[in-house]
Coordinates of C-alpha atoms and ligand atoms in Angstrom, one line a residue:
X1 CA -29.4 129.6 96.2
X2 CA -26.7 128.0 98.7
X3 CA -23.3 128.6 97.8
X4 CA -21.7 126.4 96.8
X5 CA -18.0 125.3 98.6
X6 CA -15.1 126.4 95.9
X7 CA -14.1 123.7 93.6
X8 CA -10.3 123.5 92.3
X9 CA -9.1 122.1 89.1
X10 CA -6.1 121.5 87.7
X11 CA -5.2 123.6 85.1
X12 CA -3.4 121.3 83.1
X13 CA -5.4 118.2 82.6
X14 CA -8.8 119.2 84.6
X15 CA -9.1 117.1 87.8
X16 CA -11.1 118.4 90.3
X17 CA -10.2 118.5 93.9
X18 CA -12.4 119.9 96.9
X19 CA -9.4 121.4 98.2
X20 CA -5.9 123.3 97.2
X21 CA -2.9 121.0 97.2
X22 CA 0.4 121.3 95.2
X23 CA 0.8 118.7 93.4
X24 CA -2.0 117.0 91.0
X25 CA -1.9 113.7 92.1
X26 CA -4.1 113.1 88.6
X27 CA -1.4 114.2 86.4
X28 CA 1.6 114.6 88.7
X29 CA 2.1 118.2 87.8
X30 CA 3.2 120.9 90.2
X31 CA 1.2 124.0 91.1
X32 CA -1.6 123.9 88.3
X33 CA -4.2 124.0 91.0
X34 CA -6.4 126.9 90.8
X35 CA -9.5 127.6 92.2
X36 CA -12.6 127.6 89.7
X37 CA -16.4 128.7 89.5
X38 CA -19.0 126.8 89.9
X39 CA -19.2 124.9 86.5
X40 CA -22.6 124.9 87.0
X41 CA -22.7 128.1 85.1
X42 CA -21.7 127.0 81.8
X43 CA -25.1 124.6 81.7
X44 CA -27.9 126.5 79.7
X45 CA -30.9 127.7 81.8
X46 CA -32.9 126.2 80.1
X47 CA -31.3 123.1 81.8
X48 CA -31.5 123.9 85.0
X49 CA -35.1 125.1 85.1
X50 CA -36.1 121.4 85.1
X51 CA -37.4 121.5 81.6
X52 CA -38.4 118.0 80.5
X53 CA -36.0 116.6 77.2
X54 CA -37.8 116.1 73.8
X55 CA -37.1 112.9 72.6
X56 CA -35.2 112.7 69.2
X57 CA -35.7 110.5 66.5
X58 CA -33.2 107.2 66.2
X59 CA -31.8 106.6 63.3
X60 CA -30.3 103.1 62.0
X61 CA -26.6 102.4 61.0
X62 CA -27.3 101.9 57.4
X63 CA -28.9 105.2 56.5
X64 CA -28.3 107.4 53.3
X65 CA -25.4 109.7 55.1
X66 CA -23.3 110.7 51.9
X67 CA -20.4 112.4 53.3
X68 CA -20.1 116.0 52.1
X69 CA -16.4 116.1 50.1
X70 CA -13.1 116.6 52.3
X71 CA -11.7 120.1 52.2
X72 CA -8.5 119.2 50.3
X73 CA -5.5 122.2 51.0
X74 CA -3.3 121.4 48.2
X75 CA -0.4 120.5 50.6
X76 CA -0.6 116.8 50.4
X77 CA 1.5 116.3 53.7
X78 CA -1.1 118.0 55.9
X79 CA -3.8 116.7 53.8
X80 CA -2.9 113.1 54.5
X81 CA -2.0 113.8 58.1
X82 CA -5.2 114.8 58.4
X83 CA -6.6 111.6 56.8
X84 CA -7.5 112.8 53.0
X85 CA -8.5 116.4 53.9
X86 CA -10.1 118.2 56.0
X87 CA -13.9 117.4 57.3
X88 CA -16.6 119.4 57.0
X89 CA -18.0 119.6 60.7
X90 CA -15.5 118.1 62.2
X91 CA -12.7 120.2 64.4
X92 CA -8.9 119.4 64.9
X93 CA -6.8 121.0 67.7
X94 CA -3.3 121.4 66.4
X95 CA -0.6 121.2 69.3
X96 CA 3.4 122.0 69.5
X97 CA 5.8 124.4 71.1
X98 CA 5.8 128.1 70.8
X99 CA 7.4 129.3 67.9
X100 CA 7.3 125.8 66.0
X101 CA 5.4 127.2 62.7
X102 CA 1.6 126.1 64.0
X103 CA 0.6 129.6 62.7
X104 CA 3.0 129.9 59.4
X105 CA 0.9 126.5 58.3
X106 CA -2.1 127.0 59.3
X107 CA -1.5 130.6 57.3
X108 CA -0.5 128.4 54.4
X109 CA -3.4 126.1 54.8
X110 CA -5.8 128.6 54.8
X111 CA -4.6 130.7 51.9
X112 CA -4.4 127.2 49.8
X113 CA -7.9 126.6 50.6
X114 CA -8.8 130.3 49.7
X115 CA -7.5 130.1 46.4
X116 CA -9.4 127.1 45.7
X117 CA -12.5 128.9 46.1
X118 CA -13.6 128.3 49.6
X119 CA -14.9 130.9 52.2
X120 CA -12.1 130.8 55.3
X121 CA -11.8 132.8 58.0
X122 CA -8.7 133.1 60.4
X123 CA -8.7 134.6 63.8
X124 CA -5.9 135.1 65.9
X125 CA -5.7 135.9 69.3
X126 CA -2.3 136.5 69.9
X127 CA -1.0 138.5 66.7
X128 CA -2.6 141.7 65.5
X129 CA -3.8 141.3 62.1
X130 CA -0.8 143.4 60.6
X131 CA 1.7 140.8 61.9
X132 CA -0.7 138.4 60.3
X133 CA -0.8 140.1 57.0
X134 CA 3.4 140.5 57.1
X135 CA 3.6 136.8 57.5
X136 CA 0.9 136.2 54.7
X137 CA 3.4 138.6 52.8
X138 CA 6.9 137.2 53.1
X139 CA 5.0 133.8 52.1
X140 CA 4.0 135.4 49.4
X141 CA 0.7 135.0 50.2
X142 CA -1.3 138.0 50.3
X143 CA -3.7 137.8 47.5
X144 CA -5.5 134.8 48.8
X145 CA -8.9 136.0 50.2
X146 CA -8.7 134.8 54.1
X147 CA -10.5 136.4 56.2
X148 CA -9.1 138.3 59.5
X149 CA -9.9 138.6 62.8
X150 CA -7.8 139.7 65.7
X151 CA -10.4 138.8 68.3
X152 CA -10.5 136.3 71.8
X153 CA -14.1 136.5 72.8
X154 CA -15.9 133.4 71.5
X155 CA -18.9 135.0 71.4
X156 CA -17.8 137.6 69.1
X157 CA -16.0 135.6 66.7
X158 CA -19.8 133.3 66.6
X159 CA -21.5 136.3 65.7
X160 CA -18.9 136.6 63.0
X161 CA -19.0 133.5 61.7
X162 CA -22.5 133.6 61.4
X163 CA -23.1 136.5 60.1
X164 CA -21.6 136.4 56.3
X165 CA -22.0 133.6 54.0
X166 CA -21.0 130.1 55.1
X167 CA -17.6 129.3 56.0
X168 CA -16.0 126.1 55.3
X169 CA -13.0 126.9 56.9
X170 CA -12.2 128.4 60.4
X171 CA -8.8 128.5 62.3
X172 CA -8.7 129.8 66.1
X173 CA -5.4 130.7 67.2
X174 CA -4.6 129.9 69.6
X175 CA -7.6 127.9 72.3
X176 CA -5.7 129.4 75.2
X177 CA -6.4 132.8 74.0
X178 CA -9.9 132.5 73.5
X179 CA -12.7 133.5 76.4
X180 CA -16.0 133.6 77.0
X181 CA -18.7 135.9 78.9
X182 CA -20.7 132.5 80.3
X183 CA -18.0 132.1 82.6
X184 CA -16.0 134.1 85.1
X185 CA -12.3 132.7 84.9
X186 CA -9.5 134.2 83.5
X187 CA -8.2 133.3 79.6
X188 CA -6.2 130.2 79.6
X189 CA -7.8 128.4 82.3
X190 CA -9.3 125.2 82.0
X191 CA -13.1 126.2 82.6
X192 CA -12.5 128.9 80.2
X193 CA -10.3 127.0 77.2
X194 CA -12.9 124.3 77.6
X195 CA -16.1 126.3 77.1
X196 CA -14.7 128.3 74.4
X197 CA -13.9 125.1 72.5
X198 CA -17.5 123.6 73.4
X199 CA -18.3 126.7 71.7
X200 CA -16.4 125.7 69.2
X201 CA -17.2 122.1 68.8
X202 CA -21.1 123.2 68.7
X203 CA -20.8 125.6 65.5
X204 CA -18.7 123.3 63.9
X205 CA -21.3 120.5 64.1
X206 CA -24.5 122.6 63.3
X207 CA -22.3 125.2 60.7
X208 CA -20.8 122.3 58.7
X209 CA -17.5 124.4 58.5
X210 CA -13.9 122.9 59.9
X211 CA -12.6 124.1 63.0
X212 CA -8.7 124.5 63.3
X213 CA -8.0 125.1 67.2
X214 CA -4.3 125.7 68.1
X215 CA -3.3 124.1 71.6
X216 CA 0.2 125.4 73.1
X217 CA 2.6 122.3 74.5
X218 CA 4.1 122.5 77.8
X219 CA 7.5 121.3 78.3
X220 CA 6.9 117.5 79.0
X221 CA 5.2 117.3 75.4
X222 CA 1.4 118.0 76.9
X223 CA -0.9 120.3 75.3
X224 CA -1.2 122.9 77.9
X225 CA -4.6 123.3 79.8
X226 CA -6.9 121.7 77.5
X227 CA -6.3 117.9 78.1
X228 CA -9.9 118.6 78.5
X229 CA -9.9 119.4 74.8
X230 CA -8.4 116.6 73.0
X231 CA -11.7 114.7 74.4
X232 CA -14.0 117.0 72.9
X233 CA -12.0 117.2 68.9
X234 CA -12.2 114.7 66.4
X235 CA -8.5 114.8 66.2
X236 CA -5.5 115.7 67.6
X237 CA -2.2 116.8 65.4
X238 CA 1.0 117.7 66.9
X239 CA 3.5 119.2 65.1
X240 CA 7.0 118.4 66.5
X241 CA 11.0 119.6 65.9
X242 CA 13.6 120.9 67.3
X243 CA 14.8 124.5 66.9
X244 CA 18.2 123.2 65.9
X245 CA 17.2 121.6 62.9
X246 CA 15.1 122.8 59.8
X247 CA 12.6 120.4 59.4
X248 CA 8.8 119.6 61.2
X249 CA 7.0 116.3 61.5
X250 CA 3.3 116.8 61.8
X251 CA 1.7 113.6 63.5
X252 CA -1.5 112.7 63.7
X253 CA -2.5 111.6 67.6
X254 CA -5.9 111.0 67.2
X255 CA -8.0 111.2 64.3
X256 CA -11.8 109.9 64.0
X257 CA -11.8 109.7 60.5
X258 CA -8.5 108.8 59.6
X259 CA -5.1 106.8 60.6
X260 CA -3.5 107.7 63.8
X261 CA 0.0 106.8 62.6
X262 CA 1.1 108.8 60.0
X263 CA 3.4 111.8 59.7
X264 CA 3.9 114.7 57.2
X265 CA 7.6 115.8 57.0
X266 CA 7.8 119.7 56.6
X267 CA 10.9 121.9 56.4
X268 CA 11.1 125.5 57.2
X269 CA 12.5 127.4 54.8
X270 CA 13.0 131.5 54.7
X271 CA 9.7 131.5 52.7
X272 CA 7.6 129.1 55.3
X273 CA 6.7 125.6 55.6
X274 CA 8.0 123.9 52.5
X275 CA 6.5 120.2 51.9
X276 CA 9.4 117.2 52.0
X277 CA 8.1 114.4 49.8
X278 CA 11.9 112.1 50.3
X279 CA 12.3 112.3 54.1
X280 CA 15.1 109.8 54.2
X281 CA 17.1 111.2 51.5
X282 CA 16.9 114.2 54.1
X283 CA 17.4 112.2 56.9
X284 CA 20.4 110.7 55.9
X285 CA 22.5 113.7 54.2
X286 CA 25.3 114.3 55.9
X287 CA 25.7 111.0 56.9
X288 CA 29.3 110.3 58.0
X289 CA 29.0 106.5 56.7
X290 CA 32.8 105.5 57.5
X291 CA 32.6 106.3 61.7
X292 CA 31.7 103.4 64.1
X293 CA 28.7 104.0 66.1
X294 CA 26.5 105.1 63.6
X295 CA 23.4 102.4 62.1
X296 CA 21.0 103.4 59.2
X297 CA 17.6 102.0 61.0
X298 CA 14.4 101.2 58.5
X299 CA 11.5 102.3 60.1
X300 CA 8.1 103.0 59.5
X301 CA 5.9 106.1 60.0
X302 CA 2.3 104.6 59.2
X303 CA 2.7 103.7 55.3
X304 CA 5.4 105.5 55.0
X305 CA 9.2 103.8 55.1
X306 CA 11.7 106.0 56.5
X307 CA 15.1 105.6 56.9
X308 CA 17.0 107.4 59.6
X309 CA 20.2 106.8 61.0
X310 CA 21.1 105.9 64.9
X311 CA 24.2 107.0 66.8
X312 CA 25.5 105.9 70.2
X313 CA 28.0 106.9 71.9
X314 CA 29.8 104.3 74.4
X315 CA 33.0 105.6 76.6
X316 CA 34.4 104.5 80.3
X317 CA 32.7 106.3 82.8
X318 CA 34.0 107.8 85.8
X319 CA 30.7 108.2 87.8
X320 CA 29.4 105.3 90.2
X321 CA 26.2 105.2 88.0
X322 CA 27.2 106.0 84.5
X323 CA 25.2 108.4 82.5
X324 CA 22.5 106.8 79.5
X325 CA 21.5 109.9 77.8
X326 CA 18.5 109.3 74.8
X327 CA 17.3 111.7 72.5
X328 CA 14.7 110.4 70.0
X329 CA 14.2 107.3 71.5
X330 CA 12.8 105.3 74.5
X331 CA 15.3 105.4 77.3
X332 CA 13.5 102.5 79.2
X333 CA 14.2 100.5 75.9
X334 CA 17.4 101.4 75.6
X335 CA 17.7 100.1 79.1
X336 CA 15.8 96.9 77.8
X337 CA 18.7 96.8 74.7
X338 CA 21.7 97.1 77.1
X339 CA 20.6 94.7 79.6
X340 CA 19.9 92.2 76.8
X341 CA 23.3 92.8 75.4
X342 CA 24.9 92.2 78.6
X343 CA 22.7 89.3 79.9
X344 CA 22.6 87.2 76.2
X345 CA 25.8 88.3 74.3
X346 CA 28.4 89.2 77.2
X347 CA 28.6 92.9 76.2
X348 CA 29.4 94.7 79.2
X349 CA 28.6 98.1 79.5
X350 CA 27.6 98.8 83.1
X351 CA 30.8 100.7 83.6
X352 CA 30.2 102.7 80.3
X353 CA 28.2 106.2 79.6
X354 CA 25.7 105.7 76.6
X355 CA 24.3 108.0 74.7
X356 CA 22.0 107.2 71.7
X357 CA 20.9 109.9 69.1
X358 CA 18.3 109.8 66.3
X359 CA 19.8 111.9 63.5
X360 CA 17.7 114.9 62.2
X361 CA 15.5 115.2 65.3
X362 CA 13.2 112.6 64.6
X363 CA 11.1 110.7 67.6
X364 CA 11.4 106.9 66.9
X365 CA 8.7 105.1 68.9
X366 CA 9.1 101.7 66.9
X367 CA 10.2 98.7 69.1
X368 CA 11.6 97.5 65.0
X369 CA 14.7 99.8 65.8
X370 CA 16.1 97.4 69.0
X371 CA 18.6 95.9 66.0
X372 CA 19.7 99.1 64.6
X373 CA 20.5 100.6 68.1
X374 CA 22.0 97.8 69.3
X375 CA 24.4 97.8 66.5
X376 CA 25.4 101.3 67.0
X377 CA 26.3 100.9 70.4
X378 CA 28.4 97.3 70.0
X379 CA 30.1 99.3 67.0
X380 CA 30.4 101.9 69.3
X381 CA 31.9 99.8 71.9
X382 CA 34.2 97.8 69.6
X383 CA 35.2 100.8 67.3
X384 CA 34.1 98.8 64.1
X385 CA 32.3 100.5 61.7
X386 CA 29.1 99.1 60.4
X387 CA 28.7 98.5 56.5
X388 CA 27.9 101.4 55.0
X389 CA 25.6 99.6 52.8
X390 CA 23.2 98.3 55.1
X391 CA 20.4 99.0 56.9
X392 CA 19.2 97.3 60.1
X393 CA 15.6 96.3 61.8
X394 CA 14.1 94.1 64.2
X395 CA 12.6 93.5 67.4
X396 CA 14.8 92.2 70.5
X397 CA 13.5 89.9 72.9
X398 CA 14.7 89.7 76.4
X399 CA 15.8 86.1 75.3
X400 CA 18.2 87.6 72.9
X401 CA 16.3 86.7 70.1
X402 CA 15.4 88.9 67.1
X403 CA 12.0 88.7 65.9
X404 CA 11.2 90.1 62.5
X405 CA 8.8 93.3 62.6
X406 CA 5.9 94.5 60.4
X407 CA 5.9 96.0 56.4
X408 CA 9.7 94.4 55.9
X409 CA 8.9 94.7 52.1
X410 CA 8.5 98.5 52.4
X411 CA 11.2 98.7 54.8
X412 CA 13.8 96.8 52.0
X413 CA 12.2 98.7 49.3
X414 CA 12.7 102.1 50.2
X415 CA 16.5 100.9 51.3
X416 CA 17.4 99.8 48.0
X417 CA 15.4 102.7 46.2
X418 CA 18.4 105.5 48.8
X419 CA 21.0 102.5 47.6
X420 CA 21.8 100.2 50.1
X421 CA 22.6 97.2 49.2
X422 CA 22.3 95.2 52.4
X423 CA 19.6 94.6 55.2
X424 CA 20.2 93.1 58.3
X425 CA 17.4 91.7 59.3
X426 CA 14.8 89.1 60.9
X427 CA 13.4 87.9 57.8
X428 CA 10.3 85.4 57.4
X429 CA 10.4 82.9 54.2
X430 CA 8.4 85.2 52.2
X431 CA 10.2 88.7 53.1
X432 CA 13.4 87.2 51.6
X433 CA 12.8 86.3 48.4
X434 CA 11.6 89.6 47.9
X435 CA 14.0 92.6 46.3
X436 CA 17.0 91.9 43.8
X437 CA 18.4 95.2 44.3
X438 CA 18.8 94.8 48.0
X439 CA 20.2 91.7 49.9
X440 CA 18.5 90.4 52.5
X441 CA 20.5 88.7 55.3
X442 CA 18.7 86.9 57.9
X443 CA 19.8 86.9 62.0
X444 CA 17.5 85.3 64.1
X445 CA 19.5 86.2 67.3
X446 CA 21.2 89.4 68.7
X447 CA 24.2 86.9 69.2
X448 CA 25.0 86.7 65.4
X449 CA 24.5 90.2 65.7
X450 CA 27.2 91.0 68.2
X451 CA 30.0 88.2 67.1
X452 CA 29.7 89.9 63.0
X453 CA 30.7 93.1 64.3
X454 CA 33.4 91.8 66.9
X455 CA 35.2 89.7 63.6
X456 CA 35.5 93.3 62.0
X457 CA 37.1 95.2 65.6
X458 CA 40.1 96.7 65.2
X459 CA 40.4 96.4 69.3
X460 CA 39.0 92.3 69.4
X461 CA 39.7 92.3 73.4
X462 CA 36.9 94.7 74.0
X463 CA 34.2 91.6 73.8
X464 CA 34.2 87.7 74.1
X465 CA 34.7 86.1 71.7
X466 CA 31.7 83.7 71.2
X467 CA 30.6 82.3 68.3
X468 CA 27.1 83.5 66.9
X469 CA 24.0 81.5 66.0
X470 CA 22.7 83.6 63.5
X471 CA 23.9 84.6 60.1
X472 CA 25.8 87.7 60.4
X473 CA 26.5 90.2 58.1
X474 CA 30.2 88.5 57.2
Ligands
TYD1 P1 5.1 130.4 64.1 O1 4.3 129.9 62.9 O2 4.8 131.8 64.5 O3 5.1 129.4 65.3 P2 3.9 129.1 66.3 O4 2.7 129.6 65.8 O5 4.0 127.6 66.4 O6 4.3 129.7 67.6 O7 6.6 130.3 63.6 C1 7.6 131.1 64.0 C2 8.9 130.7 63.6 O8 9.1 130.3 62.3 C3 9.8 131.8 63.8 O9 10.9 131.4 64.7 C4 10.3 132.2 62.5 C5 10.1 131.0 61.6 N1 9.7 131.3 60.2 C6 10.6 131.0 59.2 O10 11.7 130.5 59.4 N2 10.2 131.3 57.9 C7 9.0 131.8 57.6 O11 8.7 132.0 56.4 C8 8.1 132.1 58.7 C9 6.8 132.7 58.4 C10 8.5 131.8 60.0
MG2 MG1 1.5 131.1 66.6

């Protein structure tokens, strides 16, 4: 056989190149270019040999197809996350930094599942099954009957599998780990991750069992190497934090057979991953309600309301180009926000640093939270604190208008269930007549917005004083 020139891929999202470069022009990231074998390896013989296909039988849409029952864990945030349950035959790659708690829940999903009866079996590839068992311990966890495996060679954990009674239930730990003898690369690259979780993929569909494959992140929020994965799963989790703050949020990134937009709030206690049922209540503890800057934002996380609150920051700068620092949030909407302020309600803050926070270390990627952040920052600006009693949402538009945003009714209810009293709000006829307990106060325009605040500033001069078209919050 000719050989074949050398092919390099890049090891973080799998473009190919005929040549080594530095940069991955696919993906933008520096020196993930490695060389790899000829992928050609990793097709059966039987392939290559020329054999002719066997045609399969085609089936219609209608058909009988009863769908076996989902594997329900018991832990209703990842249960829902993952759509109802786990599904038999289908396989999930669970992302997020190093030292996050992927392992602590999938040790806690697995032992749940165990002492429901079902057959699991966990392998890890980067912990010896001691350290496995101590962590099973201090959860308290121990008498569930999971089954072990330190092991990283795919072919040996198949074997495994297949060798006992049916498993319903398997977690690798981690894809990056794993390796297989069909192909020549080192573990972790991208020919090798994504031929071990082929592997993978092919048991779960012809075993029936669920597949649980852990993906590391990389820094910029990727799952490391196998981009190449998330193509191949039926869905992607990611299970985010910061290690300054106790709690997790596990969100669903893709999911075939459920919704893509939900999140399970987890907190991590000294006895593992404890399920939080009120995530605003958390949220919003040790809210300092009196200081200016701060605005309680209602937002939604799929079906679930969740009220979290927004700081900014706004103080003269002495750099030519002052600093806009974001965490949480969008920084190019941000940049959207302070333009409109400055373009629609004469709120000048070109010669001011901003920096916005989302409390508790939650991502916000709802466009609804333009009304709460611009709040924070003109209170910010004008040193007037916001009512402690309300809570704010709605879209801006580059016109300056506020435009009212999905699920207000679950937004308001959840408000007035944590006690506010107020929202501030684009509200359509219906919304508005909706909640006794909470007060629902229209603004159509970020103007009304802006001239509410500035009537409470102890320091008036610091904006003009114009009139707003909305009604403010008084
Ligand atoms: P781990 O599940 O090993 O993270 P990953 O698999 O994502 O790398 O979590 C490790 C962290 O969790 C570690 O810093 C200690 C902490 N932890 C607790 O706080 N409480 C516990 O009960 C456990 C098991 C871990
Ligand atoms: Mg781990």
């Amino acid at each position: 056989m000719a050989r074949r020139a050398p092919t390099f891929a890049c090891q973080s999202c799998g473009a190919v190149y005929n040549r080594w470069q530095g940069k991955c022009e696919a993906c933008g990231a520096w020196n993930t270019i490695a060389e790899e074998p000829e992928v050609a390896a990793a097709v059966p013989a039987a392939q290559r040999s020329g054999r002719k296909g066997r045609a399969v039988v085609l089936e219609s849409l209608k058909g009988e197809g009863n769908p076996p029952p989902r594997l329900v864990s018991g832990i209703g945030e990842l249960d829902r996350v993952a759509g109802g349950g786990f599904v038999p035959g289908s396989i999930l790659l669970l992302g997020g930094d190093p030292g996050i708690g992927k392992s602590t829940l999938l040790v806690q999903a697995s032992a749940a599942l165990a002492l429901r009866g079902h057959r699991v079996v966990y392998v890890s590839g980067e912990e010896a099954v001691d350290q496995v068992r101590l962590r099973a311990g201090r959860l308290g966890l121990a008498e569930a009957e999971v089954g072990l495996a330190a092991e990283t060679n795919a072919e040996n954990i198949l074997a495994t599998l297949q060798g006992g009674p049916p498993v319903r239930l398997v977690v690798i730990d981690s894809i990056q780990t794993m390796w297989s003898d069909t192909v020549e690369s080192a573990p972790g690259t991208v020919t090798q991750v994504r031929t071990s979780a082929q592997l993978m993929v092919r048991y779960a569909k012809q075993s029936g069992a669920a597949v649980i494959l852990v993906g590391h992140v990389t820094k910029d929020g990727q799952i490391a190497g196998p981009r190449v994965v998330e193509h191949m799963v039926d869905a992607v989790l990611s299970f985010e934090g910061d290690g300054g703050h106790q709690f997790r949020i596990l969100r669903a990134q893709k999911n075939r057979f459920g919704p893509t937009d939900e999140i399970g709030v987890f907190e991590m206690t000294g006895r593992g991953l404890s399920e939080v049922a009120n995530p605003s209540e958390l949220f919003l503890s040790n809210r300092d309600s009196g200081a200016p800057g701060t605005a309680v934002f209602a937002g939604m996380e799929g079906t679930r309301p969740i009220l979290v609150e927004i700081q900014a920051l706004v103080a003269p700068s002495s750099l030519g180009t002052p600093r806009r620092a974001v965490v949480g949030w969008d920084s190019n909407r941000l940049a959207m926000v302070l333009a409109v302020l400055d373009a629609r309600c004469g709120v000048r803050l070109g010669g001011h640093d901003v920096y916005l926070n989302v409390a508790g270390g939650l991502k916000i990627s709802e466009p609804a939270a333009d009304l709460a952040v611009a709040g924070a920052l003109v209170s910010s600006l004008t040193g007037a604190p916001l009512p402690a009693d309300a809570v704010y949402f709605g879209e801006v538009s580059l016109t300056g208008a506020v435009r009212p945003v999905s699920q207000a009714a679950a937004r308001l209810k959840e408000a007035a269930k944590l006690g506010f009293t107020r929202a501030i709000a684009p509200l359509s006829g219906a919304d508005a007549a909706l909640d006794g307990a909470i007060r629902a106060e229209g603004l159509s325009s970020l103007t009304g917005l802006v001239a509410a605040i500035a009537a409470r500033a102890p320091r008036r001069a610091a904006l003009p004083a114009k009139e707003g078209s909305g009604a403010g919050e008084g």
